[in-house]
PDB file of N, CA and C in Angstrom:
ATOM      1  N   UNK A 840       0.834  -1.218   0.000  1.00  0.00           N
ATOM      2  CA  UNK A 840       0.000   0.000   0.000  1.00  0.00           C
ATOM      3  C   UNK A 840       0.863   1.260   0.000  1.00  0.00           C
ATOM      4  N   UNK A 841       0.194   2.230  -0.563  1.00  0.00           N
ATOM      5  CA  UNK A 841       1.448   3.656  -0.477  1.00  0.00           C
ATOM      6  C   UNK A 841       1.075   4.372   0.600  1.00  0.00           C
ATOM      7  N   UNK A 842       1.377   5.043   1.351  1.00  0.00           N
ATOM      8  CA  UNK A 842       1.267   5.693   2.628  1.00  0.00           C
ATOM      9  C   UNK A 842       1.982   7.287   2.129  1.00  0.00           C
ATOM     10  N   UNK A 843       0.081   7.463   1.904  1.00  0.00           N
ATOM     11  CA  UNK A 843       0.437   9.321   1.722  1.00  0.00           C
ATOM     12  C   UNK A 843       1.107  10.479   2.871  1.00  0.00           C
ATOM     13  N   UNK A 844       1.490   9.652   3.668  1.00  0.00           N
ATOM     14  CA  UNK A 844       2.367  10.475   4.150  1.00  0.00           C
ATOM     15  C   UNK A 844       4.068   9.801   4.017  1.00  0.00           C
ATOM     16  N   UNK A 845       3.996   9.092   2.655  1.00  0.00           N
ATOM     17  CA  UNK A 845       5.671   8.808   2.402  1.00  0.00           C
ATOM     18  C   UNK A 845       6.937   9.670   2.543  1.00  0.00           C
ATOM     19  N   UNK A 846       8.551   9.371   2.804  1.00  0.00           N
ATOM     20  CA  UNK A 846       9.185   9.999   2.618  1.00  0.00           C
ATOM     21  C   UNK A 846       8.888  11.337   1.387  1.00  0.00           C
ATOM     22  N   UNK A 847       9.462  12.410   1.156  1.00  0.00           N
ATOM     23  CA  UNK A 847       9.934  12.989  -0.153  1.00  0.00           C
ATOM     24  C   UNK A 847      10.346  12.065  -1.102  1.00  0.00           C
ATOM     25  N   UNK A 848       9.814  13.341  -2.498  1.00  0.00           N
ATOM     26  CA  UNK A 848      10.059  12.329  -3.376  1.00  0.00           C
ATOM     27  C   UNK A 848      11.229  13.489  -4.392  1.00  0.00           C
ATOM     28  N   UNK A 849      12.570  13.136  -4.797  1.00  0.00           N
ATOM     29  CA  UNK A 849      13.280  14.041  -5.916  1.00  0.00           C
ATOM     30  C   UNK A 849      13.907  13.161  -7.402  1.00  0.00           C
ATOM     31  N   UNK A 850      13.123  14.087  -8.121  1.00  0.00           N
ATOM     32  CA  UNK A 850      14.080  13.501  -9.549  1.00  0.00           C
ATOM     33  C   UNK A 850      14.984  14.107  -9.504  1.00  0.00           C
ATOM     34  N   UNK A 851      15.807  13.986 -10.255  1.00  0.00           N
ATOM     35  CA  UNK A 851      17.254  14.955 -10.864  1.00  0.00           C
ATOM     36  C   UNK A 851      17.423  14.694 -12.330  1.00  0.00           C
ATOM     37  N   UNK A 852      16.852  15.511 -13.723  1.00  0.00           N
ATOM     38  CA  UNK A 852      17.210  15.521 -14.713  1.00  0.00           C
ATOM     39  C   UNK A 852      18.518  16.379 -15.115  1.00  0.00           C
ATOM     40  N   UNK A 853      19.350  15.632 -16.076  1.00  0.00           N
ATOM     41  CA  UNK A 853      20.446  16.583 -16.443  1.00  0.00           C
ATOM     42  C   UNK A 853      20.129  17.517 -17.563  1.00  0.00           C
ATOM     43  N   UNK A 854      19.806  18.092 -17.805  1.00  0.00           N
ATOM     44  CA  UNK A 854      19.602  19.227 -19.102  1.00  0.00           C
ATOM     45  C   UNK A 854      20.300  19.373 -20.008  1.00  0.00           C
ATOM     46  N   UNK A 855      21.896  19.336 -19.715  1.00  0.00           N
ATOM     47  CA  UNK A 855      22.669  19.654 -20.692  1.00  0.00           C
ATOM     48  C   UNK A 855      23.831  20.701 -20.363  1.00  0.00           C
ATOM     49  N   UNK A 856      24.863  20.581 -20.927  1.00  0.00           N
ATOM     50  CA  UNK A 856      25.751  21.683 -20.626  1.00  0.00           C
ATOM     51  C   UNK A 856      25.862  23.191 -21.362  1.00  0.00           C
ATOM     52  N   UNK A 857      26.147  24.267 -20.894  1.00  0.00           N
ATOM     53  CA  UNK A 857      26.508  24.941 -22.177  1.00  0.00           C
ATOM     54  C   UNK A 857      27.599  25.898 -21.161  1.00  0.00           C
ATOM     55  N   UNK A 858      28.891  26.139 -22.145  1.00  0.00           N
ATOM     56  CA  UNK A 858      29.705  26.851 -21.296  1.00  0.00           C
ATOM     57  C   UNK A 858      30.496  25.798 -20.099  1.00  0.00           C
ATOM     58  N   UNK A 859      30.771  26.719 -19.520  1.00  0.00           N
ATOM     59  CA  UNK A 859      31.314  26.173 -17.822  1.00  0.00           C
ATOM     60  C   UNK A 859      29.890  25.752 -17.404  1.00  0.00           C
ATOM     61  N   UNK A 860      29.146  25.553 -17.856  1.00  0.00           N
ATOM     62  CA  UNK A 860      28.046  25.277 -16.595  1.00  0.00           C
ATOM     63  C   UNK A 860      27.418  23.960 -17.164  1.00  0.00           C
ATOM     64  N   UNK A 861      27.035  23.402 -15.774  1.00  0.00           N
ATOM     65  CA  UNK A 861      26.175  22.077 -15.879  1.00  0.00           C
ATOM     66  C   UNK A 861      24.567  22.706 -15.446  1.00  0.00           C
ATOM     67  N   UNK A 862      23.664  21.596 -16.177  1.00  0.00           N
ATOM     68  CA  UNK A 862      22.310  22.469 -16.199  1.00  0.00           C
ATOM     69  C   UNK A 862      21.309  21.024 -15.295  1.00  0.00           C
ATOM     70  N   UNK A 863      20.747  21.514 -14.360  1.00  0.00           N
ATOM     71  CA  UNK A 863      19.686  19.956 -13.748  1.00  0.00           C
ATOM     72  C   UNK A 863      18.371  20.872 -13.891  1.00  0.00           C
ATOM     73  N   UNK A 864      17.408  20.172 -13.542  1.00  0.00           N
ATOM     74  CA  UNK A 864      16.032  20.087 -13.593  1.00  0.00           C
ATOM     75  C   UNK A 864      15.722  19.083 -11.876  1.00  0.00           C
ATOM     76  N   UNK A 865      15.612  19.616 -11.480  1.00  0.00           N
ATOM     77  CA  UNK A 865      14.838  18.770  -9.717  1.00  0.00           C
ATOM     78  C   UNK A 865      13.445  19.029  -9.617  1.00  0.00           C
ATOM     79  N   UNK A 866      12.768  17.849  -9.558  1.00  0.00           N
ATOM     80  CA  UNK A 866      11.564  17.977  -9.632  1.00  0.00           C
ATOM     81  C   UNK A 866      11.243  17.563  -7.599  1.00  0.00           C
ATOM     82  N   UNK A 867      10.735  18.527  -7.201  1.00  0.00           N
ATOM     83  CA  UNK A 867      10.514  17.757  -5.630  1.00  0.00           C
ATOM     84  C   UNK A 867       9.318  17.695  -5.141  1.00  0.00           C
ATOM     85  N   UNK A 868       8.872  16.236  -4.217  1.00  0.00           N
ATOM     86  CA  UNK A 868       7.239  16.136  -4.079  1.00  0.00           C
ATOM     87  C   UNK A 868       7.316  15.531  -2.555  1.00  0.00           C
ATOM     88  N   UNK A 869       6.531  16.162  -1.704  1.00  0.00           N
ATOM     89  CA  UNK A 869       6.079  16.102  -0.379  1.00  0.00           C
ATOM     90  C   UNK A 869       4.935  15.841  -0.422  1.00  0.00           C
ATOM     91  N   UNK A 870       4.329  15.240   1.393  1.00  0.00           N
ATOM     92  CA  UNK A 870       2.612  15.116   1.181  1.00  0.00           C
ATOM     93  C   UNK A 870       2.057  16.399   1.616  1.00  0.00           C
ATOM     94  N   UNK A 871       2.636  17.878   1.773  1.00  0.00           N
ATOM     95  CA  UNK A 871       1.592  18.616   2.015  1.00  0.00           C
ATOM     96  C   UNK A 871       2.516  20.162   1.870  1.00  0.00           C
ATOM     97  N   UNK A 872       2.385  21.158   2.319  1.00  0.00           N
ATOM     98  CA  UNK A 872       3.111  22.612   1.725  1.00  0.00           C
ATOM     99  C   UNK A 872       3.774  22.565   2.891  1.00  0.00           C
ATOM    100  N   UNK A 873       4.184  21.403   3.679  1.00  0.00           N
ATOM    101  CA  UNK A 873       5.637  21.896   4.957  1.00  0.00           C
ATOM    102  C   UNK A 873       6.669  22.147   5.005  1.00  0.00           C
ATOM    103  N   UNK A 874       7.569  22.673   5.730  1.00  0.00           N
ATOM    104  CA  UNK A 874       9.005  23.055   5.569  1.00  0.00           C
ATOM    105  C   UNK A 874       9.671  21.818   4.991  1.00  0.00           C
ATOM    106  N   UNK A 875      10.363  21.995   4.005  1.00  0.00           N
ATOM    107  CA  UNK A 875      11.622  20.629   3.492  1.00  0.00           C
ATOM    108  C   UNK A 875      12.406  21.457   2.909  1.00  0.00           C
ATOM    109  N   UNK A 876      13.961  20.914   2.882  1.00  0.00           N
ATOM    110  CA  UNK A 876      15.063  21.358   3.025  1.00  0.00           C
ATOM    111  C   UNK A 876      15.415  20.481   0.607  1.00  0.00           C
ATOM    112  N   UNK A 877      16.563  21.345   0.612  1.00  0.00           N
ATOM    113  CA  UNK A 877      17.130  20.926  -0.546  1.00  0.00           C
ATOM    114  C   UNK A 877      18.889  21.392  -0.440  1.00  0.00           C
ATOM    115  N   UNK A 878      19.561  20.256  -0.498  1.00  0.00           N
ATOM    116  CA  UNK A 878      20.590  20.896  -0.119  1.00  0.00           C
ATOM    117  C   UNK A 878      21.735  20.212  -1.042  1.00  0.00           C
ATOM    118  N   UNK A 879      22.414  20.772  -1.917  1.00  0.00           N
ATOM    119  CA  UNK A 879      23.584  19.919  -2.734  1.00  0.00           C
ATOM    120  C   UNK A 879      24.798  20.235  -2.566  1.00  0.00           C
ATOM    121  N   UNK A 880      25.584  19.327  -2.398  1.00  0.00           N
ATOM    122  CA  UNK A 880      27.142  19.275  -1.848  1.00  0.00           C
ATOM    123  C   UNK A 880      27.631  18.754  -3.128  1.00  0.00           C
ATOM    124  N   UNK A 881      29.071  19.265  -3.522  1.00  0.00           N
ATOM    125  CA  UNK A 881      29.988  18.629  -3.896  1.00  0.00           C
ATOM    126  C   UNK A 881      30.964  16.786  -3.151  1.00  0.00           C
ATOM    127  N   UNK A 882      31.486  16.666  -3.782  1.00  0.00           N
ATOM    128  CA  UNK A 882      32.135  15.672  -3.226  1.00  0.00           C
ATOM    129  C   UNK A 882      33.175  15.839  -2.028  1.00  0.00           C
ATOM    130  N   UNK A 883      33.164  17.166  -1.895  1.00  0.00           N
ATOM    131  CA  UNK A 883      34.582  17.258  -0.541  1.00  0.00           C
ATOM    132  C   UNK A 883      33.256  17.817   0.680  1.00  0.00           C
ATOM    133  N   UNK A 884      32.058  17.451   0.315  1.00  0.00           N
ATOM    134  CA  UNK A 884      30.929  18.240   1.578  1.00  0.00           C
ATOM    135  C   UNK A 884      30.690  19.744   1.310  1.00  0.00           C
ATOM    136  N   UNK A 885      30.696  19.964   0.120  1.00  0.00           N
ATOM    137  CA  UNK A 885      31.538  21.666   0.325  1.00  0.00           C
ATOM    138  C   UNK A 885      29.628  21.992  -0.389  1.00  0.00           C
ATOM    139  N   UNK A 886      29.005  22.754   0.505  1.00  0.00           N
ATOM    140  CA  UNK A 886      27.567  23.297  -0.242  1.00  0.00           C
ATOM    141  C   UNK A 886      27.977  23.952  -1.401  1.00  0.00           C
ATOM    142  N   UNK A 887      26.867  23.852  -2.377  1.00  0.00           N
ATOM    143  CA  UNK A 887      26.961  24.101  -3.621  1.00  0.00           C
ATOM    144  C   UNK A 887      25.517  25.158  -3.827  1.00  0.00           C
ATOM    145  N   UNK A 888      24.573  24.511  -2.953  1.00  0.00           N
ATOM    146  CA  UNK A 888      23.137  25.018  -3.280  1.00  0.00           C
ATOM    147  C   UNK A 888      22.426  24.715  -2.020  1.00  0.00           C
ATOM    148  N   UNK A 889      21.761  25.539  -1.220  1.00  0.00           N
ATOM    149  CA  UNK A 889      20.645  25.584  -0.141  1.00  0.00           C
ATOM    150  C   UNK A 889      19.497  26.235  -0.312  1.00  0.00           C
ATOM    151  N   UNK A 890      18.316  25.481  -0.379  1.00  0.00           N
ATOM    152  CA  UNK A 890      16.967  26.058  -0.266  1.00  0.00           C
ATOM    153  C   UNK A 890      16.234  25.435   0.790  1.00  0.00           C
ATOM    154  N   UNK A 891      15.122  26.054   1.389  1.00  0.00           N
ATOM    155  CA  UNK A 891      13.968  25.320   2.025  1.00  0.00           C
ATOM    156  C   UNK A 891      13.188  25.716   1.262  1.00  0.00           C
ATOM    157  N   UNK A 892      11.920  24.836   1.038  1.00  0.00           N
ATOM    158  CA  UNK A 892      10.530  24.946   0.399  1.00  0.00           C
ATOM    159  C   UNK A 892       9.532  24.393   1.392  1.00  0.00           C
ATOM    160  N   UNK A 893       8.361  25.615   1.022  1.00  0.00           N
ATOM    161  CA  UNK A 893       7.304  25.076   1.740  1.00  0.00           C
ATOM    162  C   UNK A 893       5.994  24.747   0.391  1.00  0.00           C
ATOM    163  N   UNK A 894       6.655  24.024  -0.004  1.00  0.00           N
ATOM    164  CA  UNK A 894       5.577  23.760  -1.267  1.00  0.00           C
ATOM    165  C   UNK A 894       5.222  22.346  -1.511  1.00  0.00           C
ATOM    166  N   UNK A 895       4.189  21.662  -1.511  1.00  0.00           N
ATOM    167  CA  UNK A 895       3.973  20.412  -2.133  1.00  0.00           C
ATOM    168  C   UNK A 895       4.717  19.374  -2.829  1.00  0.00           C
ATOM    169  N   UNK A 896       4.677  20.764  -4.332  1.00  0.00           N
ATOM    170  CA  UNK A 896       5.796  20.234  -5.461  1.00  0.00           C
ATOM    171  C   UNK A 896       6.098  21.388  -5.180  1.00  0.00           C
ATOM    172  N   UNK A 897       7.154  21.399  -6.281  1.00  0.00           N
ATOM    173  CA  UNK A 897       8.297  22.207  -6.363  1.00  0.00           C
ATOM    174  C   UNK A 897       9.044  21.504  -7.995  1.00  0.00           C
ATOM    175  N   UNK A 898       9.839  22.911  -8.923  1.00  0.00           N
ATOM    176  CA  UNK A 898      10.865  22.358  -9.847  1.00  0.00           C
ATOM    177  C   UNK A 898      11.891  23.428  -9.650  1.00  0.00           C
ATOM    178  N   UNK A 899      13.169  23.295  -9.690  1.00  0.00           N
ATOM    179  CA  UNK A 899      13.881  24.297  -9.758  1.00  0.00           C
ATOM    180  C   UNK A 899      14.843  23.733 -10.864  1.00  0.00           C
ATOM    181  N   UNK A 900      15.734  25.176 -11.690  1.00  0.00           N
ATOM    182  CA  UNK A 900      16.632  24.785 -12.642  1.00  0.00           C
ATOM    183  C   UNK A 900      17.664  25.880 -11.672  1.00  0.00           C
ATOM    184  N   UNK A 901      18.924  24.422 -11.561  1.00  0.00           N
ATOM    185  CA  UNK A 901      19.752  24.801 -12.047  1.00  0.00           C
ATOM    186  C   UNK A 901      21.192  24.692 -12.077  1.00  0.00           C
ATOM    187  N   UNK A 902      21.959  25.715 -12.239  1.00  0.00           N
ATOM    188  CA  UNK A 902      23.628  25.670 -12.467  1.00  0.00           C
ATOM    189  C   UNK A 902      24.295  25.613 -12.119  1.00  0.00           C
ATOM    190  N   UNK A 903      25.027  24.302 -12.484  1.00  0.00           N
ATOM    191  CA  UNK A 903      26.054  24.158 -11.497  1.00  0.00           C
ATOM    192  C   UNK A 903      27.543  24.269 -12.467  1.00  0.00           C
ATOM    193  N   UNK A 904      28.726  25.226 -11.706  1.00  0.00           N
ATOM    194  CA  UNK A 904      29.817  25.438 -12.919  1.00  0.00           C
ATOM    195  C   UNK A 904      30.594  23.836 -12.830  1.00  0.00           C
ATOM    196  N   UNK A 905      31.022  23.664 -13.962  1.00  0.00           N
ATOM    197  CA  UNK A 905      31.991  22.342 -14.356  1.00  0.00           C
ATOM    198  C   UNK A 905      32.920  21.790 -13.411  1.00  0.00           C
ATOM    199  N   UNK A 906      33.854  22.733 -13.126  1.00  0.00           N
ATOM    200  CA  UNK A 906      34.576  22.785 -12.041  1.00  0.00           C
ATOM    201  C   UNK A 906      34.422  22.539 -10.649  1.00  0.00           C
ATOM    202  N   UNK A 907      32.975  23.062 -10.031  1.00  0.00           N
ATOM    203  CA  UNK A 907      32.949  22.666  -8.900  1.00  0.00           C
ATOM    204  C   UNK A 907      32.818  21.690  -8.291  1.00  0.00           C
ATOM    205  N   UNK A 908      32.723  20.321  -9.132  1.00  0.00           N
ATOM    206  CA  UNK A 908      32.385  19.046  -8.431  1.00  0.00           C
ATOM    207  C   UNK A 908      32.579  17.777  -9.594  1.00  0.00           C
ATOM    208  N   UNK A 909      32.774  16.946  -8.927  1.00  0.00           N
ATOM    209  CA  UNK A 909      33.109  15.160 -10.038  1.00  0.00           C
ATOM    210  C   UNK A 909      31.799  14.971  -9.656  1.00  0.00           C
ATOM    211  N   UNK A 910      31.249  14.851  -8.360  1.00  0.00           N
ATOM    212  CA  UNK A 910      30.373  13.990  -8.087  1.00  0.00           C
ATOM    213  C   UNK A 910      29.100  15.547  -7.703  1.00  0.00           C
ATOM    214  N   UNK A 911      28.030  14.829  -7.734  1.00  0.00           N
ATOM    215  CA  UNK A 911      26.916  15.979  -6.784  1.00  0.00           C
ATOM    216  C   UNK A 911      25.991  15.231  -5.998  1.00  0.00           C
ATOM    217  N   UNK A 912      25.841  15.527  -4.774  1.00  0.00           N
ATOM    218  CA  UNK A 912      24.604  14.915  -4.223  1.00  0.00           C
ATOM    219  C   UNK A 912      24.055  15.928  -3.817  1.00  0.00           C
ATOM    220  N   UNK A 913      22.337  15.484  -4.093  1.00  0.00           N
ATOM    221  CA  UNK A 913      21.466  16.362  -4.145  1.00  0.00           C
ATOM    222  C   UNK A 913      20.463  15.620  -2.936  1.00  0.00           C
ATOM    223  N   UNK A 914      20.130  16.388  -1.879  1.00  0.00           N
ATOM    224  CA  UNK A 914      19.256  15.568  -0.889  1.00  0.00           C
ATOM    225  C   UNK A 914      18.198  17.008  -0.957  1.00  0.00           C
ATOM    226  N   UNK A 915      17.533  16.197  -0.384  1.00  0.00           N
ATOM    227  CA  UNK A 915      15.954  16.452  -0.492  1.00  0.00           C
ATOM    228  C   UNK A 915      15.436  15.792   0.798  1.00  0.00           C
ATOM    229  N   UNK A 916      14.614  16.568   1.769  1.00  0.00           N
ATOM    230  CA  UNK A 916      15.050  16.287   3.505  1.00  0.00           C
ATOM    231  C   UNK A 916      13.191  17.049   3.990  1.00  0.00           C
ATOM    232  N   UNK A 917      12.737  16.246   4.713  1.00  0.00           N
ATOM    233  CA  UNK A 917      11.408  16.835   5.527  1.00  0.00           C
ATOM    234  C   UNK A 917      11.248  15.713   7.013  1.00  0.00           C
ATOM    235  N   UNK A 918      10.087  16.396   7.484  1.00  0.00           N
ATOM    236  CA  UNK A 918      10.174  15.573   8.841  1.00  0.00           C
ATOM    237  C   UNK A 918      10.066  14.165   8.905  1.00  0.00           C
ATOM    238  N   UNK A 919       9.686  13.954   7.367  1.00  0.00           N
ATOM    239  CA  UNK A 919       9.447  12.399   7.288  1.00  0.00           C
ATOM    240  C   UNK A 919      10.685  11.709   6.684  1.00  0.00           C
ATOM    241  N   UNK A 920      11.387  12.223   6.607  1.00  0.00           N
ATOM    242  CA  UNK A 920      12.935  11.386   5.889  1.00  0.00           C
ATOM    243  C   UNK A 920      13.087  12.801   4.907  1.00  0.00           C
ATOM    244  N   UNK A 921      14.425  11.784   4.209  1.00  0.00           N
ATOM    245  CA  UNK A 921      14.969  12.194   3.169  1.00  0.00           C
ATOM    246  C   UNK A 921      15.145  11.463   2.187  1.00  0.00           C
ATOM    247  N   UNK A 922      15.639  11.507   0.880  1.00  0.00           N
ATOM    248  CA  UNK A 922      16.416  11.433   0.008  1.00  0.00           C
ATOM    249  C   UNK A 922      17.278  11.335  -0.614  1.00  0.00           C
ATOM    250  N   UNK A 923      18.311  11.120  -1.317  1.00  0.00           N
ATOM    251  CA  UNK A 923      19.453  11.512  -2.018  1.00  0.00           C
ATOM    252  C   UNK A 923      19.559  10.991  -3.524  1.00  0.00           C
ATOM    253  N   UNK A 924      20.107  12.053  -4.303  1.00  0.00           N
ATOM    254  CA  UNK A 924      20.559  11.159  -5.205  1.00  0.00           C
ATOM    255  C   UNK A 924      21.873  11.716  -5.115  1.00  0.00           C
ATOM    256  N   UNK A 925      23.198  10.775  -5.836  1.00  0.00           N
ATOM    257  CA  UNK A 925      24.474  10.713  -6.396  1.00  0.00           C
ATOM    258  C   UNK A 925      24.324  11.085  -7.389  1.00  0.00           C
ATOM    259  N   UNK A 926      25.260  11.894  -8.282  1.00  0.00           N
ATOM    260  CA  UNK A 926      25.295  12.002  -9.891  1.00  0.00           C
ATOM    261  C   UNK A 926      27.248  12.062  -9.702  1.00  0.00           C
ATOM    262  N   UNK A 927      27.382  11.507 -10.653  1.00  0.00           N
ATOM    263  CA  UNK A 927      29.414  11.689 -11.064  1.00  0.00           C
ATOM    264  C   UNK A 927      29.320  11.892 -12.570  1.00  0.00           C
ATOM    265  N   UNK A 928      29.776  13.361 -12.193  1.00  0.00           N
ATOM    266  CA  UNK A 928      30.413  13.927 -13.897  1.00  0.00           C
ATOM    267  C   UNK A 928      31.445  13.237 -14.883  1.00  0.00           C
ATOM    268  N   UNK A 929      31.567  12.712 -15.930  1.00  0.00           N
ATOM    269  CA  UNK A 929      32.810  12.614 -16.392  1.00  0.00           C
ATOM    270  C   UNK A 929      32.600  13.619 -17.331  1.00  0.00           C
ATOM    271  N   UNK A 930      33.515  14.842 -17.184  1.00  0.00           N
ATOM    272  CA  UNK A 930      34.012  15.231 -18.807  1.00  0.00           C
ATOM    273  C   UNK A 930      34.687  14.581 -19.937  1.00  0.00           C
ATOM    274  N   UNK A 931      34.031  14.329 -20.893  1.00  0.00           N
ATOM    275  CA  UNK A 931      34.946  13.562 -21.699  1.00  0.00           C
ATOM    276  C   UNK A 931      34.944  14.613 -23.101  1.00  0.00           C
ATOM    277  N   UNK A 932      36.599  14.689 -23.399  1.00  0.00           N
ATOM    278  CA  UNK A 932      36.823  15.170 -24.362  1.00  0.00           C
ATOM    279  C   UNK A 932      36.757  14.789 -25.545  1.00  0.00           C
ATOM    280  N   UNK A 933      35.952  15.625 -26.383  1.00  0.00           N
ATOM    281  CA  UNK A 933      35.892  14.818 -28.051  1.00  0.00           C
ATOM    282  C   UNK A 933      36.766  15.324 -28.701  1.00  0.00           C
ATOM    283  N   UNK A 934      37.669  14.688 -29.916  1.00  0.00           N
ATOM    284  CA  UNK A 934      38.974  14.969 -30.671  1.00  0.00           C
ATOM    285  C   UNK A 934      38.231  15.708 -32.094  1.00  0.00           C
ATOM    286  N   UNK A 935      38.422  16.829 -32.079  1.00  0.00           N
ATOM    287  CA  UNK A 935      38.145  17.672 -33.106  1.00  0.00           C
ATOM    288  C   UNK A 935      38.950  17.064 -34.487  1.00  0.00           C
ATOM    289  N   UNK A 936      38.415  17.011 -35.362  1.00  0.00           N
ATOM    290  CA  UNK A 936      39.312  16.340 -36.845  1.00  0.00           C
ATOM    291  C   UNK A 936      38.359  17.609 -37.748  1.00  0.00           C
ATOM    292  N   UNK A 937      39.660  17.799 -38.420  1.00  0.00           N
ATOM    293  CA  UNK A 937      39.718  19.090 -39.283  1.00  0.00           C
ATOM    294  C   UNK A 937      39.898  18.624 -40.892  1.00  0.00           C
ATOM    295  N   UNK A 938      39.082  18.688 -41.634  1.00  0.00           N
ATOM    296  CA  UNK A 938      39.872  18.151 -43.224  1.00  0.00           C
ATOM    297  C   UNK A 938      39.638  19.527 -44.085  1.00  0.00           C
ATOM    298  N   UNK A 939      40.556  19.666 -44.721  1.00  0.00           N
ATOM    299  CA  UNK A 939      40.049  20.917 -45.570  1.00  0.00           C
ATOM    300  C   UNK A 939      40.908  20.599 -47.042  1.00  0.00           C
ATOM    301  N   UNK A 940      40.798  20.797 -47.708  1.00  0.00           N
ATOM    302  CA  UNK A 940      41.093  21.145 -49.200  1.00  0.00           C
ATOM    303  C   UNK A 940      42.200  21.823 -49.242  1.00  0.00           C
ATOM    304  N   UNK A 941      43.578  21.017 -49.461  1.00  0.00           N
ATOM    305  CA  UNK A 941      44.561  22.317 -49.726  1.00  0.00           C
ATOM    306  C   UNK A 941      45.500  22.027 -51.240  1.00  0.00           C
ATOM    307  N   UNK A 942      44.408  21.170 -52.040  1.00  0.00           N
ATOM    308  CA  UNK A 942      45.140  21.750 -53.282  1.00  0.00           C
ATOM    309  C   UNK A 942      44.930  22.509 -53.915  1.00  0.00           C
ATOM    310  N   UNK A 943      46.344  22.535 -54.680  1.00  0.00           N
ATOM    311  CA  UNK A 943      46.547  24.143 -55.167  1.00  0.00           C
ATOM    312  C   UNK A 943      46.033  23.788 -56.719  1.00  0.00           C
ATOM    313  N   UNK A 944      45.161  24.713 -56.915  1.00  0.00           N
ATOM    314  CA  UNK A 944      44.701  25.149 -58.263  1.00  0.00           C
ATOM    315  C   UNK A 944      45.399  25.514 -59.448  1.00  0.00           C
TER     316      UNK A 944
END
């Protein structure tokens, strides 16, 4: 049976990069408009992002720069539990290949 008063509930979509920046989508769902916490750390503990919401749902976007983290955890926290998710970045570099035309006419 589901028990509407379950923990929180958080997605974490990645959006995409552009620039230095990494882009999420957090979708967050509680059973009612009470205080809950959102809080994302890097991998050394180091806060990245703090909100409380007193909202039901909730979506927030957003940015996180390249640099600040390999890994992100994103928790999502009310009187009834919490959450977490893990995410680990890899940058991976793509090898640019160049062909151009250089005979001579």
């Amino acid at each position: 049976p589901v028990n509407a008063e379950a923990k929180p509930d958080l997605q974490v979509k990645f959006l995409g990069a552009t620039g230095e920046f990494l882009f999420f989508e957090l979708s967050m769902q509680q059973f009612d408009d009470s205080r809950s916490n959102l809080r994302i750390r890097n991998e050394n503990g180091n806060e990245l992002y703090a909100e409380t919401v007193f909202r039901k749902a909730s979506v927030r976007k957003l940015k996180i720069a390249k640099d600040e983290a390999e890994k992100i955890e994103f928790v999502y926290s009310n009187t009834r539990g919490e959450v977490r998710k893990v995410v680990e970045i890899k940058i991976k570099m793509q090898e640019a290949i160049e062909v151009k035309d250089i005979t001579r006419l």
